[in-house]
Short mmCIF file of C-alpha atoms in Angstrom, two decimals:
data_model
loop_
_atom_site.label_atom_id
_atom_site.label_comp_id
_atom_site.label_asym_id
_atom_site.label_seq_id
_atom_site.Cartn_x
_atom_site.Cartn_y
_atom_site.Cartn_z
CA UNK A 63 8.17 -85.77 15.67
CA UNK A 64 9.05 -83.62 18.61
CA UNK A 65 6.29 -81.45 19.91
CA UNK A 66 6.81 -77.78 19.17
CA UNK A 67 6.98 -75.58 22.18
CA UNK A 68 5.91 -71.94 22.08
CA UNK A 69 6.84 -69.34 24.65
CA UNK A 70 4.19 -67.02 25.84
CA UNK A 71 5.20 -63.58 24.43
CA UNK A 72 6.52 -61.16 26.92
CA UNK A 73 4.74 -57.79 26.89
CA UNK A 74 7.01 -54.82 27.51
CA UNK A 75 5.05 -51.81 28.64
CA UNK A 76 6.31 -48.52 27.18
CA UNK A 77 5.27 -45.51 29.19
CA UNK A 78 6.49 -42.39 27.37
CA UNK A 79 7.42 -39.45 29.57
CA UNK A 80 7.40 -35.74 28.92
CA UNK A 81 10.83 -35.83 27.30
CA UNK A 82 9.57 -38.33 24.73
CA UNK A 83 6.71 -36.07 23.62
CA UNK A 84 8.87 -32.94 23.85
CA UNK A 85 11.43 -34.41 21.39
CA UNK A 86 8.66 -35.32 18.96
CA UNK A 87 7.20 -31.89 19.33
CA UNK A 88 10.56 -30.38 18.39
CA UNK A 89 10.82 -32.60 15.29
CA UNK A 90 7.32 -31.59 14.17
CA UNK A 91 8.13 -27.90 14.82
CA UNK A 92 11.25 -28.08 12.64
CA UNK A 93 9.18 -29.71 9.88
CA UNK A 94 6.68 -26.83 10.26
CA UNK A 95 3.87 -29.18 11.28
CA UNK A 96 2.55 -26.84 13.92
CA UNK A 97 -0.72 -28.63 14.78
CA UNK A 98 1.20 -31.85 15.37
CA UNK A 99 3.92 -30.04 17.35
CA UNK A 100 1.33 -28.41 19.61
CA UNK A 101 -0.33 -31.76 20.23
CA UNK A 102 2.97 -33.34 21.32
CA UNK A 103 4.00 -30.41 23.45
CA UNK A 104 0.62 -30.15 25.19
CA UNK A 105 0.98 -33.85 26.08
CA UNK A 106 4.55 -33.20 27.32
CA UNK A 107 3.24 -30.38 29.45
CA UNK A 108 0.54 -32.60 30.96
CA UNK A 109 3.19 -35.09 31.97
CA UNK A 110 5.71 -32.52 33.25
CA UNK A 111 3.74 -29.38 34.15
CA UNK A 112 6.66 -27.76 35.96
CA UNK A 113 9.17 -27.93 33.13
CA UNK A 114 9.54 -24.33 31.79
CA UNK A 115 11.39 -25.28 28.58
CA UNK A 116 8.42 -27.32 27.38
CA UNK A 117 6.04 -24.44 28.01
CA UNK A 118 8.33 -21.97 26.28
CA UNK A 119 8.49 -24.15 23.17
CA UNK A 120 4.72 -24.52 23.23
CA UNK A 121 4.40 -20.71 23.38
CA UNK A 122 6.61 -20.37 20.31
CA UNK A 123 4.38 -22.79 18.42
CA UNK A 124 1.32 -20.72 19.29
CA UNK A 125 3.12 -17.63 17.96
CA UNK A 126 3.74 -19.46 14.66
CA UNK A 127 -0.01 -20.02 14.17
CA UNK A 128 -0.89 -16.46 15.12
CA UNK A 129 -2.26 -17.08 18.63
CA UNK A 130 -0.18 -14.31 20.15
CA UNK A 131 -2.27 -13.76 23.28
CA UNK A 132 -2.17 -17.52 24.10
CA UNK A 133 1.59 -17.47 23.62
CA UNK A 134 2.02 -14.50 25.98
CA UNK A 135 -0.13 -16.17 28.65
CA UNK A 136 2.23 -19.17 28.61
CA UNK A 137 5.36 -17.05 28.65
CA UNK A 138 4.15 -14.93 31.55
CA UNK A 139 3.20 -18.14 33.44
CA UNK A 140 6.81 -19.32 33.10
CA UNK A 141 8.23 -16.05 34.37
CA UNK A 142 5.77 -15.63 37.24
CA UNK A 143 5.42 -19.21 38.45
CA UNK A 144 8.25 -21.42 37.20
CA UNK A 145 11.53 -19.57 36.48
CA UNK A 146 11.88 -15.82 36.69
CA UNK A 147 15.40 -16.07 35.27
CA UNK A 148 14.32 -17.24 31.81
CA UNK A 149 14.78 -13.73 30.55
CA UNK A 150 14.40 -14.56 26.88
CA UNK A 151 10.67 -14.95 27.51
CA UNK A 152 10.60 -11.14 27.65
CA UNK A 153 11.93 -11.02 24.09
CA UNK A 154 9.31 -13.53 22.86
CA UNK A 155 6.58 -11.52 24.58
CA UNK A 156 7.90 -8.36 22.88
CA UNK A 157 7.68 -10.08 19.51
CA UNK A 158 4.09 -11.14 20.13
CA UNK A 159 3.07 -7.59 21.07
CA UNK A 160 4.78 -6.29 17.94
CA UNK A 161 2.70 -8.69 15.80
CA UNK A 162 -0.39 -7.47 17.64
CA UNK A 163 0.71 -3.85 16.80
CA UNK A 164 0.85 -3.00 20.51
CA UNK A 165 4.14 -1.24 19.97
CA UNK A 166 4.25 0.43 23.36
CA UNK A 167 4.30 -2.85 25.27
CA UNK A 168 6.49 -4.48 22.62
CA UNK A 169 9.13 -1.81 23.26
CA UNK A 170 8.77 -2.19 27.03
CA UNK A 171 9.34 -5.92 27.01
CA UNK A 172 12.24 -5.70 24.54
CA UNK A 173 13.95 -3.11 26.74
CA UNK A 174 13.27 -5.28 29.81
CA UNK A 175 14.96 -8.24 28.13
CA UNK A 176 18.08 -6.26 27.24
CA UNK A 177 18.25 -4.76 30.72
CA UNK A 178 17.93 -8.12 32.46
CA UNK A 179 20.27 -10.07 30.20
CA UNK A 180 22.57 -7.67 28.28
CA UNK A 181 24.71 -10.59 27.04
CA UNK A 182 21.71 -12.77 26.20
CA UNK A 183 21.22 -14.89 23.08
CA UNK A 184 18.61 -12.64 21.55
CA UNK A 185 20.02 -9.21 22.46
CA UNK A 186 20.91 -8.33 18.87
CA UNK A 187 17.42 -9.29 17.67
CA UNK A 188 15.85 -7.33 20.54
CA UNK A 189 17.84 -4.19 19.60
CA UNK A 190 16.85 -4.58 15.95
CA UNK A 191 13.20 -4.91 17.02
CA UNK A 192 13.44 -1.72 19.04
CA UNK A 193 14.99 0.10 16.07
CA UNK A 194 12.14 -1.08 13.90
CA UNK A 195 9.51 0.02 16.40
CA UNK A 196 11.05 3.45 16.82
CA UNK A 197 11.56 3.81 13.06
CA UNK A 198 8.04 2.95 11.99
CA UNK A 199 5.76 4.19 14.78
CA UNK A 200 3.39 6.92 13.60
CA UNK A 201 3.48 10.46 15.04
CA UNK A 202 1.52 10.63 18.26
CA UNK A 203 2.07 7.02 19.27
CA UNK A 204 3.15 7.20 22.90
CA UNK A 205 6.15 4.90 22.77
CA UNK A 206 8.89 6.82 24.37
CA UNK A 207 9.25 10.46 25.33
CA UNK A 208 12.57 10.85 23.55
CA UNK A 209 11.18 9.45 20.31
CA UNK A 210 8.06 11.61 20.51
CA UNK A 211 10.20 14.69 20.87
CA UNK A 212 12.26 13.78 17.83
CA UNK A 213 9.10 13.15 15.77
CA UNK A 214 7.57 16.44 16.84
CA UNK A 215 10.73 18.29 15.83
CA UNK A 216 10.88 16.42 12.52
CA UNK A 217 7.24 17.21 11.74
CA UNK A 218 8.17 20.82 10.96
CA UNK A 219 10.89 19.62 8.65
CA UNK A 220 8.39 17.31 6.92
CA UNK A 221 6.09 20.20 6.12
CA UNK A 222 9.02 22.12 4.62
CA UNK A 223 10.15 19.08 2.60
CA UNK A 224 6.65 18.43 1.25
CA UNK A 225 6.30 22.06 0.23
CA UNK A 226 9.51 21.89 -1.81
CA UNK A 227 8.49 18.57 -3.38
CA UNK A 228 5.09 20.03 -4.31
CA UNK A 229 6.99 22.80 -6.08
CA UNK A 230 9.23 20.17 -7.73
CA UNK A 231 12.23 21.70 -6.00
CA UNK A 232 13.94 18.46 -4.93
CA UNK A 233 17.29 20.19 -4.52
CA UNK A 234 15.94 22.35 -1.67
CA UNK A 235 14.20 19.25 -0.18
CA UNK A 236 17.60 17.52 -0.16
CA UNK A 237 19.11 20.40 1.73
CA UNK A 238 16.46 20.15 4.40
CA UNK A 239 17.04 16.40 4.79
CA UNK A 240 20.79 16.90 4.91
CA UNK A 241 20.22 19.36 7.78
CA UNK A 242 17.94 16.90 9.56
CA UNK A 243 20.56 14.16 9.38
CA UNK A 244 23.24 16.52 10.59
CA UNK A 245 21.11 17.58 13.59
CA UNK A 246 19.39 14.23 14.27
CA UNK A 247 21.78 11.53 12.99
CA UNK A 248 19.63 8.69 14.40
CA UNK A 249 16.42 9.65 12.60
CA UNK A 250 16.62 6.86 10.04
CA UNK A 251 13.69 7.74 7.71
CA UNK A 252 15.53 10.92 6.66
CA UNK A 253 18.29 8.78 5.17
CA UNK A 254 15.87 6.72 3.08
CA UNK A 255 14.13 9.81 1.73
CA UNK A 256 17.38 11.65 1.01
CA UNK A 257 18.82 8.62 -0.88
CA UNK A 258 15.62 8.38 -2.94
CA UNK A 259 15.81 12.09 -3.90
CA UNK A 260 19.46 11.79 -4.80
CA UNK A 261 18.65 8.89 -7.13
CA UNK A 262 15.81 10.86 -8.74
CA UNK A 263 18.34 13.62 -9.48
CA UNK A 264 20.70 10.95 -10.89
CA UNK A 265 23.17 11.74 -8.11
CA UNK A 266 23.96 8.06 -7.91
CA UNK A 267 27.12 8.07 -5.85
CA UNK A 268 25.65 10.42 -3.27
CA UNK A 269 22.48 8.30 -2.90
CA UNK A 270 24.51 5.14 -2.50
CA UNK A 271 26.72 6.81 0.09
CA UNK A 272 23.68 7.78 2.15
CA UNK A 273 22.37 4.19 2.18
CA UNK A 274 25.74 2.77 3.21
CA UNK A 275 26.02 5.44 5.92
CA UNK A 276 22.57 4.45 7.19
CA UNK A 277 23.47 0.76 7.34
CA UNK A 278 26.76 1.51 9.03
CA UNK A 279 24.92 3.44 11.76
CA UNK A 280 21.95 1.02 11.95
CA UNK A 281 23.05 -2.35 10.62
CA UNK A 282 19.62 -3.93 11.15
CA UNK A 283 17.73 -1.22 9.27
CA UNK A 284 15.33 -3.19 7.07
CA UNK A 285 14.19 -0.35 4.81
CA UNK A 286 17.82 0.60 4.21
CA UNK A 287 18.60 -2.96 3.07
CA UNK A 288 15.55 -3.01 0.85
CA UNK A 289 16.53 0.31 -0.75
CA UNK A 290 20.05 -1.04 -1.37
CA UNK A 291 18.53 -4.19 -2.92
CA UNK A 292 16.39 -2.03 -5.21
CA UNK A 293 19.43 -0.06 -6.30
CA UNK A 294 21.47 -3.16 -7.22
CA UNK A 295 18.47 -4.88 -8.79
CA UNK A 296 17.87 -2.06 -11.24
CA UNK A 297 21.60 -1.74 -11.90
CA UNK A 298 21.61 -5.47 -12.86
CA UNK A 299 24.31 -6.20 -10.26
CA UNK A 300 23.42 -9.87 -9.96
CA UNK A 301 25.93 -10.88 -7.28
CA UNK A 302 24.91 -8.06 -4.89
CA UNK A 303 21.21 -8.77 -5.59
CA UNK A 304 21.55 -12.45 -4.68
CA UNK A 305 23.51 -11.67 -1.51
CA UNK A 306 20.98 -9.08 -0.30
CA UNK A 307 18.03 -11.21 -1.23
CA UNK A 308 19.43 -14.16 0.76
CA UNK A 309 19.54 -11.87 3.79
CA UNK A 310 16.04 -10.47 3.22
CA UNK A 311 14.46 -13.94 2.85
CA UNK A 312 15.40 -14.66 6.48
CA UNK A 313 13.26 -11.79 7.75
CA UNK A 314 9.69 -12.29 8.89
CA UNK A 315 8.29 -8.73 8.84
CA UNK A 316 6.11 -7.49 11.68
CA UNK A 317 5.01 -4.07 10.53
CA UNK A 318 2.62 -3.58 7.63
CA UNK A 319 4.93 -1.21 5.77
CA UNK A 320 7.76 -3.75 6.01
CA UNK A 321 5.47 -6.52 4.71
CA UNK A 322 4.54 -4.28 1.78
CA UNK A 323 8.16 -3.45 0.83
CA UNK A 324 9.33 -7.05 1.25
CA UNK A 325 6.36 -8.22 -0.82
CA UNK A 326 7.70 -6.11 -3.69
CA UNK A 327 11.15 -7.62 -3.27
CA UNK A 328 9.82 -11.17 -3.47
CA UNK A 329 7.66 -10.34 -6.52
CA UNK A 330 10.68 -8.84 -8.27
CA UNK A 331 12.65 -12.04 -7.66
CA UNK A 332 9.87 -14.27 -8.92
CA UNK A 333 8.91 -15.64 -5.47
CA UNK A 334 5.25 -15.04 -6.24
CA UNK A 335 3.74 -17.21 -3.52
CA UNK A 336 5.73 -15.42 -0.79
CA UNK A 337 4.93 -12.06 -2.32
CA UNK A 338 1.26 -12.91 -2.39
CA UNK A 339 1.37 -13.98 1.27
CA UNK A 340 2.85 -10.63 2.24
CA UNK A 341 0.83 -8.33 0.01
CA UNK A 342 -2.44 -10.20 0.46
CA UNK A 343 -2.55 -9.37 4.19
CA UNK A 344 -2.41 -5.60 3.61
CA UNK A 345 -5.72 -3.78 3.59
CA UNK A 346 -6.22 -0.95 1.12
CA UNK A 347 -5.99 1.86 3.70
CA UNK A 348 -2.57 0.65 4.86
CA UNK A 349 -0.96 0.72 1.40
CA UNK A 350 1.82 3.35 1.16
CA UNK A 351 2.90 2.96 -2.49
CA UNK A 352 -0.31 2.39 -4.46
CA UNK A 353 1.13 2.09 -8.02
CA UNK A 354 3.69 -0.48 -6.88
CA UNK A 355 1.13 -2.32 -4.75
CA UNK A 356 -1.36 -2.79 -7.58
CA UNK A 357 1.28 -3.49 -10.20
CA UNK A 358 3.00 -6.27 -8.19
CA UNK A 359 -0.33 -7.72 -7.06
CA UNK A 360 -1.36 -7.97 -10.75
CA UNK A 361 1.93 -9.59 -11.74
CA UNK A 362 1.90 -11.96 -8.77
CA UNK A 363 -1.70 -12.98 -9.32
CA UNK A 364 -1.07 -13.66 -13.03
CA UNK A 365 1.91 -15.95 -12.45
CA UNK A 366 0.01 -17.77 -9.66
CA UNK A 367 -2.81 -18.49 -12.13
CA UNK A 368 -5.38 -16.05 -10.68
CA UNK A 369 -6.01 -14.36 -14.02
CA UNK A 370 -9.27 -12.61 -13.23
CA UNK A 371 -7.84 -11.03 -10.05
CA UNK A 372 -4.72 -10.02 -12.00
CA UNK A 373 -6.82 -8.04 -14.47
CA UNK A 374 -8.67 -6.36 -11.59
CA UNK A 375 -5.37 -5.28 -10.02
CA UNK A 376 -4.07 -4.05 -13.38
CA UNK A 377 -7.20 -1.86 -13.73
CA UNK A 378 -6.49 -0.47 -10.25
CA UNK A 379 -2.88 0.21 -11.25
CA UNK A 380 -4.00 2.17 -14.31
CA UNK A 381 -6.45 4.12 -12.17
CA UNK A 382 -3.44 5.54 -10.26
CA UNK A 383 -2.83 7.69 -13.36
CA UNK A 384 0.95 7.30 -13.27
CA UNK A 385 1.25 5.26 -16.48
CA UNK A 386 -0.21 5.19 -19.99
CA UNK A 387 -3.48 3.23 -20.46
CA UNK A 388 -1.74 0.08 -21.60
CA UNK A 389 -3.46 -3.27 -22.21
CA UNK A 390 -2.84 -6.04 -19.70
CA UNK A 391 0.84 -6.84 -20.38
CA UNK A 392 1.43 -10.28 -18.81
CA UNK A 393 1.29 -13.25 -21.13
CA UNK A 394 2.72 -16.74 -20.77
CA UNK A 395 3.60 -16.74 -24.48
CA UNK A 396 5.45 -13.43 -24.23
CA UNK A 397 9.17 -13.28 -25.10
CA UNK A 398 10.82 -14.87 -22.04
CA UNK A 399 14.03 -12.92 -22.62
CA UNK A 400 12.31 -9.51 -22.57
CA UNK A 401 10.08 -10.59 -19.68
CA UNK A 402 13.13 -11.27 -17.50
CA UNK A 403 13.94 -7.82 -16.12
CA UNK A 404 17.73 -8.40 -15.59
CA UNK A 405 18.12 -9.21 -19.32
CA UNK A 406 16.62 -5.88 -20.32
CA UNK A 407 18.62 -4.00 -17.71
CA UNK A 408 21.91 -5.53 -18.79
CA UNK A 409 21.34 -4.51 -22.39
CA UNK A 410 20.29 -0.98 -21.38
CA UNK A 411 23.40 -0.69 -19.19
CA UNK A 412 25.69 -1.59 -22.10
CA UNK A 413 27.92 1.13 -23.58
CA UNK A 414 28.00 -0.83 -26.85
CA UNK A 415 25.69 1.04 -29.24
CA UNK A 416 24.06 -2.01 -30.81
CA UNK A 417 23.36 -3.75 -27.51
CA UNK A 418 21.84 -0.58 -25.99
CA UNK A 419 19.55 -0.25 -29.02
CA UNK A 420 18.41 -3.84 -28.53
CA UNK A 421 17.86 -3.04 -24.87
CA UNK A 422 15.48 -0.27 -25.84
CA UNK A 423 13.69 -2.69 -28.20
CA UNK A 424 13.49 -5.32 -25.46
CA UNK A 425 12.06 -2.67 -23.10
CA UNK A 426 9.42 -1.66 -25.64
CA UNK A 427 8.08 -5.26 -25.90
CA UNK A 428 8.66 -6.32 -22.28
CA UNK A 429 5.63 -7.13 -20.09
CA UNK A 430 7.69 -5.52 -17.31
CA UNK A 431 7.89 -2.20 -19.19
CA UNK A 432 5.90 -0.35 -16.50
CA UNK A 433 8.06 -1.74 -13.74
CA UNK A 434 11.26 -0.59 -15.43
CA UNK A 435 9.97 2.87 -16.37
CA UNK A 436 8.17 3.71 -13.11
CA UNK A 437 10.11 1.95 -10.34
CA UNK A 438 13.71 2.10 -11.58
CA UNK A 439 15.22 4.76 -9.24
CA UNK A 440 17.77 5.78 -11.91
CA UNK A 441 15.74 5.35 -15.09
CA UNK A 442 16.45 8.10 -17.61
CA UNK A 443 16.30 8.49 -21.39
CA UNK A 444 18.25 11.68 -21.97
CA UNK A 445 21.21 9.88 -23.62
CA UNK A 446 19.04 7.80 -25.98
CA UNK A 447 19.31 8.37 -29.72
CA UNK A 448 16.44 9.69 -31.83
CA UNK A 449 15.87 6.21 -33.32
CA UNK A 450 15.77 4.67 -29.84
CA UNK A 451 13.06 7.08 -28.78
CA UNK A 452 11.09 6.05 -31.88
CA UNK A 453 11.43 2.37 -30.97
CA UNK A 454 10.42 2.97 -27.34
CA UNK A 455 7.31 4.96 -28.37
CA UNK A 456 6.53 2.30 -30.96
CA UNK A 457 6.73 4.88 -33.78
CA UNK A 458 3.70 6.88 -32.67
CA UNK A 459 5.39 10.06 -34.01
CA UNK A 460 7.01 8.98 -37.25
CA UNK A 461 8.57 11.29 -39.80
CA UNK A 462 8.95 10.14 -43.39
CA UNK A 463 12.75 10.19 -43.53
CA UNK A 464 14.87 7.17 -44.42
CA UNK A 465 16.24 6.69 -40.81
CA UNK A 466 12.73 6.64 -39.37
CA UNK A 467 11.31 4.34 -42.07
CA UNK A 468 14.24 1.95 -41.75
CA UNK A 469 13.97 1.86 -37.98
CA UNK A 470 10.34 0.80 -38.12
CA UNK A 471 11.14 -1.70 -40.84
CA UNK A 472 13.87 -3.18 -38.64
CA UNK A 473 11.45 -3.66 -35.71
CA UNK A 474 9.02 -5.33 -38.15
CA UNK A 475 11.90 -7.65 -39.14
CA UNK A 476 12.35 -8.48 -35.43
CA UNK A 477 8.70 -9.42 -35.22
CA UNK A 478 9.04 -11.66 -38.30
CA UNK A 479 12.04 -13.33 -36.66
CA UNK A 480 9.97 -13.91 -33.54
CA UNK A 481 7.19 -15.50 -35.60
CA UNK A 482 9.79 -17.75 -37.18
CA UNK A 483 10.76 -19.00 -33.71
CA UNK A 484 13.86 -16.78 -33.62
CA UNK A 485 12.95 -14.35 -30.82
CA UNK A 486 15.44 -12.06 -29.11
CA UNK A 487 17.38 -14.31 -26.74
CA UNK A 488 20.91 -15.07 -25.59
CA UNK A 489 21.22 -17.64 -28.40
CA UNK A 490 19.93 -15.27 -31.07
CA UNK A 491 21.60 -12.09 -29.80
CA UNK A 492 24.41 -12.20 -32.37
CA UNK A 493 21.86 -12.47 -35.18
CA UNK A 494 19.91 -9.46 -33.89
CA UNK A 495 23.09 -7.45 -33.49
CA UNK A 496 24.07 -8.18 -37.07
CA UNK A 497 20.60 -7.15 -38.31
CA UNK A 498 20.92 -3.81 -36.47
CA UNK A 499 24.43 -3.13 -37.77
CA UNK A 500 23.48 -4.02 -41.32
CA UNK A 501 20.35 -1.89 -41.35
CA UNK A 502 22.41 1.02 -40.00
CA UNK A 503 24.94 0.52 -42.83
CA UNK A 504 22.10 0.47 -45.39
CA UNK A 505 20.62 3.61 -43.89
CA UNK A 506 23.96 5.41 -44.22
CA UNK A 507 23.82 4.56 -47.94
CA UNK A 508 20.38 6.26 -48.13
CA UNK A 509 18.67 2.99 -49.16
CA UNK A 510 14.98 2.82 -48.18
CA UNK A 511 14.36 -0.68 -46.86
CA UNK A 512 10.52 -0.70 -46.98
CA UNK A 513 10.87 -0.92 -50.76
CA UNK A 514 12.19 -4.48 -50.29
CA UNK A 515 10.09 -7.55 -49.65
CA UNK A 516 10.35 -8.44 -45.93
CA UNK A 517 10.46 -12.18 -46.50
CA UNK A 518 13.33 -11.82 -48.93
CA UNK A 519 15.30 -9.63 -46.56
CA UNK A 520 14.54 -11.93 -43.64
CA UNK A 521 15.62 -14.96 -45.67
CA UNK A 522 18.89 -13.19 -46.49
CA UNK A 523 19.62 -12.58 -42.82
CA UNK A 524 18.69 -16.07 -41.68
CA UNK A 525 20.62 -17.70 -44.53
CA UNK A 526 23.72 -15.74 -43.69
CA UNK A 527 23.55 -15.82 -39.87
CA UNK A 528 21.09 -18.54 -38.81
CA UNK A 529 21.75 -22.21 -37.99
CA UNK A 530 21.51 -24.85 -40.76
CA UNK A 531 18.18 -26.07 -39.46
CA UNK A 532 16.80 -22.54 -39.38
CA UNK A 533 18.07 -21.85 -42.90
CA UNK A 534 16.33 -24.95 -44.19
CA UNK A 535 13.05 -24.05 -42.50
CA UNK A 536 13.24 -20.45 -43.75
CA UNK A 537 13.74 -21.71 -47.30
CA UNK A 538 10.77 -24.07 -47.04
CA UNK A 539 8.57 -21.33 -45.60
CA UNK A 540 9.43 -18.58 -48.01
CA UNK A 541 10.29 -20.30 -51.31
CA UNK A 542 11.69 -17.13 -52.77
CA UNK A 543 14.99 -16.18 -54.31
CA UNK A 544 17.46 -14.98 -51.67
CA UNK A 545 18.71 -11.48 -52.18
CA UNK A 546 21.95 -10.02 -50.90
CA UNK A 547 21.72 -6.64 -49.26
CA UNK A 548 25.18 -6.80 -47.77
CA UNK A 549 27.31 -5.79 -50.74
#
């Protein structure tokens, strides 16, 4: 047998260079593994200490983990020692100062970037950042002489506006804001406030026009986009809502007020983790809309499983004294249809009488009732029928007439249907509509429904309009003679 021969293995030495670690750092960065990315990029920097691109990417990673001063040190090192022509470093430095709430230097560096590289990759973002800084900076913050002058002039208008609002004279307040916009067309907060007042007065078209005018003049205006989102959300315009929300999800807010408003948007869309991340960073003294803040913190905490904290926030919401002292509304077993705000809004927006009535009923049982009543910019009840007001107030003030008694009886039938696993839903909507129409017909005949046994009436409805399986179950449960109320 021939003797086996083995070759001695050849060892190939692999000596990774800076490019090797840089590429791995980029992969880790894209996968949002920041600690790993920083480790790779620090190693790449050790191997190639004079490569500015590596150091810039490292600075961006430090920004992502909140080490803004460290990031700025690296960016300044690049500009001062390696490549003074890497102008986009000025933009990154501006961003870091904005996160640090050093708005004066943030504005200076953003302007420096645009001046040095007017056709640069981040010019649009830099201009948007400057708009945000000028829009949100408090009175007295020494950002820019021109802005300070505008704020000082607007301060007198603010006093006049607040005086009118205190007197509940919103029409005069609107006239002041209209004058401000005419004289100072780039003072963006006036647009937001004017649109809000128009909506309060149900001047819907005028309010919408103001928002579109604002976004035409300042396309990157975040608060304008949020206000437009709110409008379409409460109008149940699903396509517009999804389009605006897709744009808003791409924004990482810098200013506290922006984080607060975007937190509400994410909570409204059911992105509770993101909403909690935004709202959880805001200290109590920085909150600008307290009822909304506590309401959405309660809702977000509940759906994230933090039940005790949710109850604490609900108590804080009630302490704002803007809403009735209602028990904690959120419940996993609650009617999913009524809990989904767009469902309620679509029914309320219907011009079909039966559907609108069911919308009022859905609103009365919805855990989002406070959200719809308080935060809907166009919510109004002036066109509701007398019976709809009774349903909404849950028959607190109930006369003894047949329409009132039959309305309450009908809502009790709805509750029986819910207990029989036939809640208000898309699938059961036709059944509920038929119940409403039939009860109205009976009321017109001056028949008093409470004189009838509920189970018998319910069985009659289910037998006539339910599915075969539901009919069988209703018969087993009730074991009573069906009656016919429909002749």
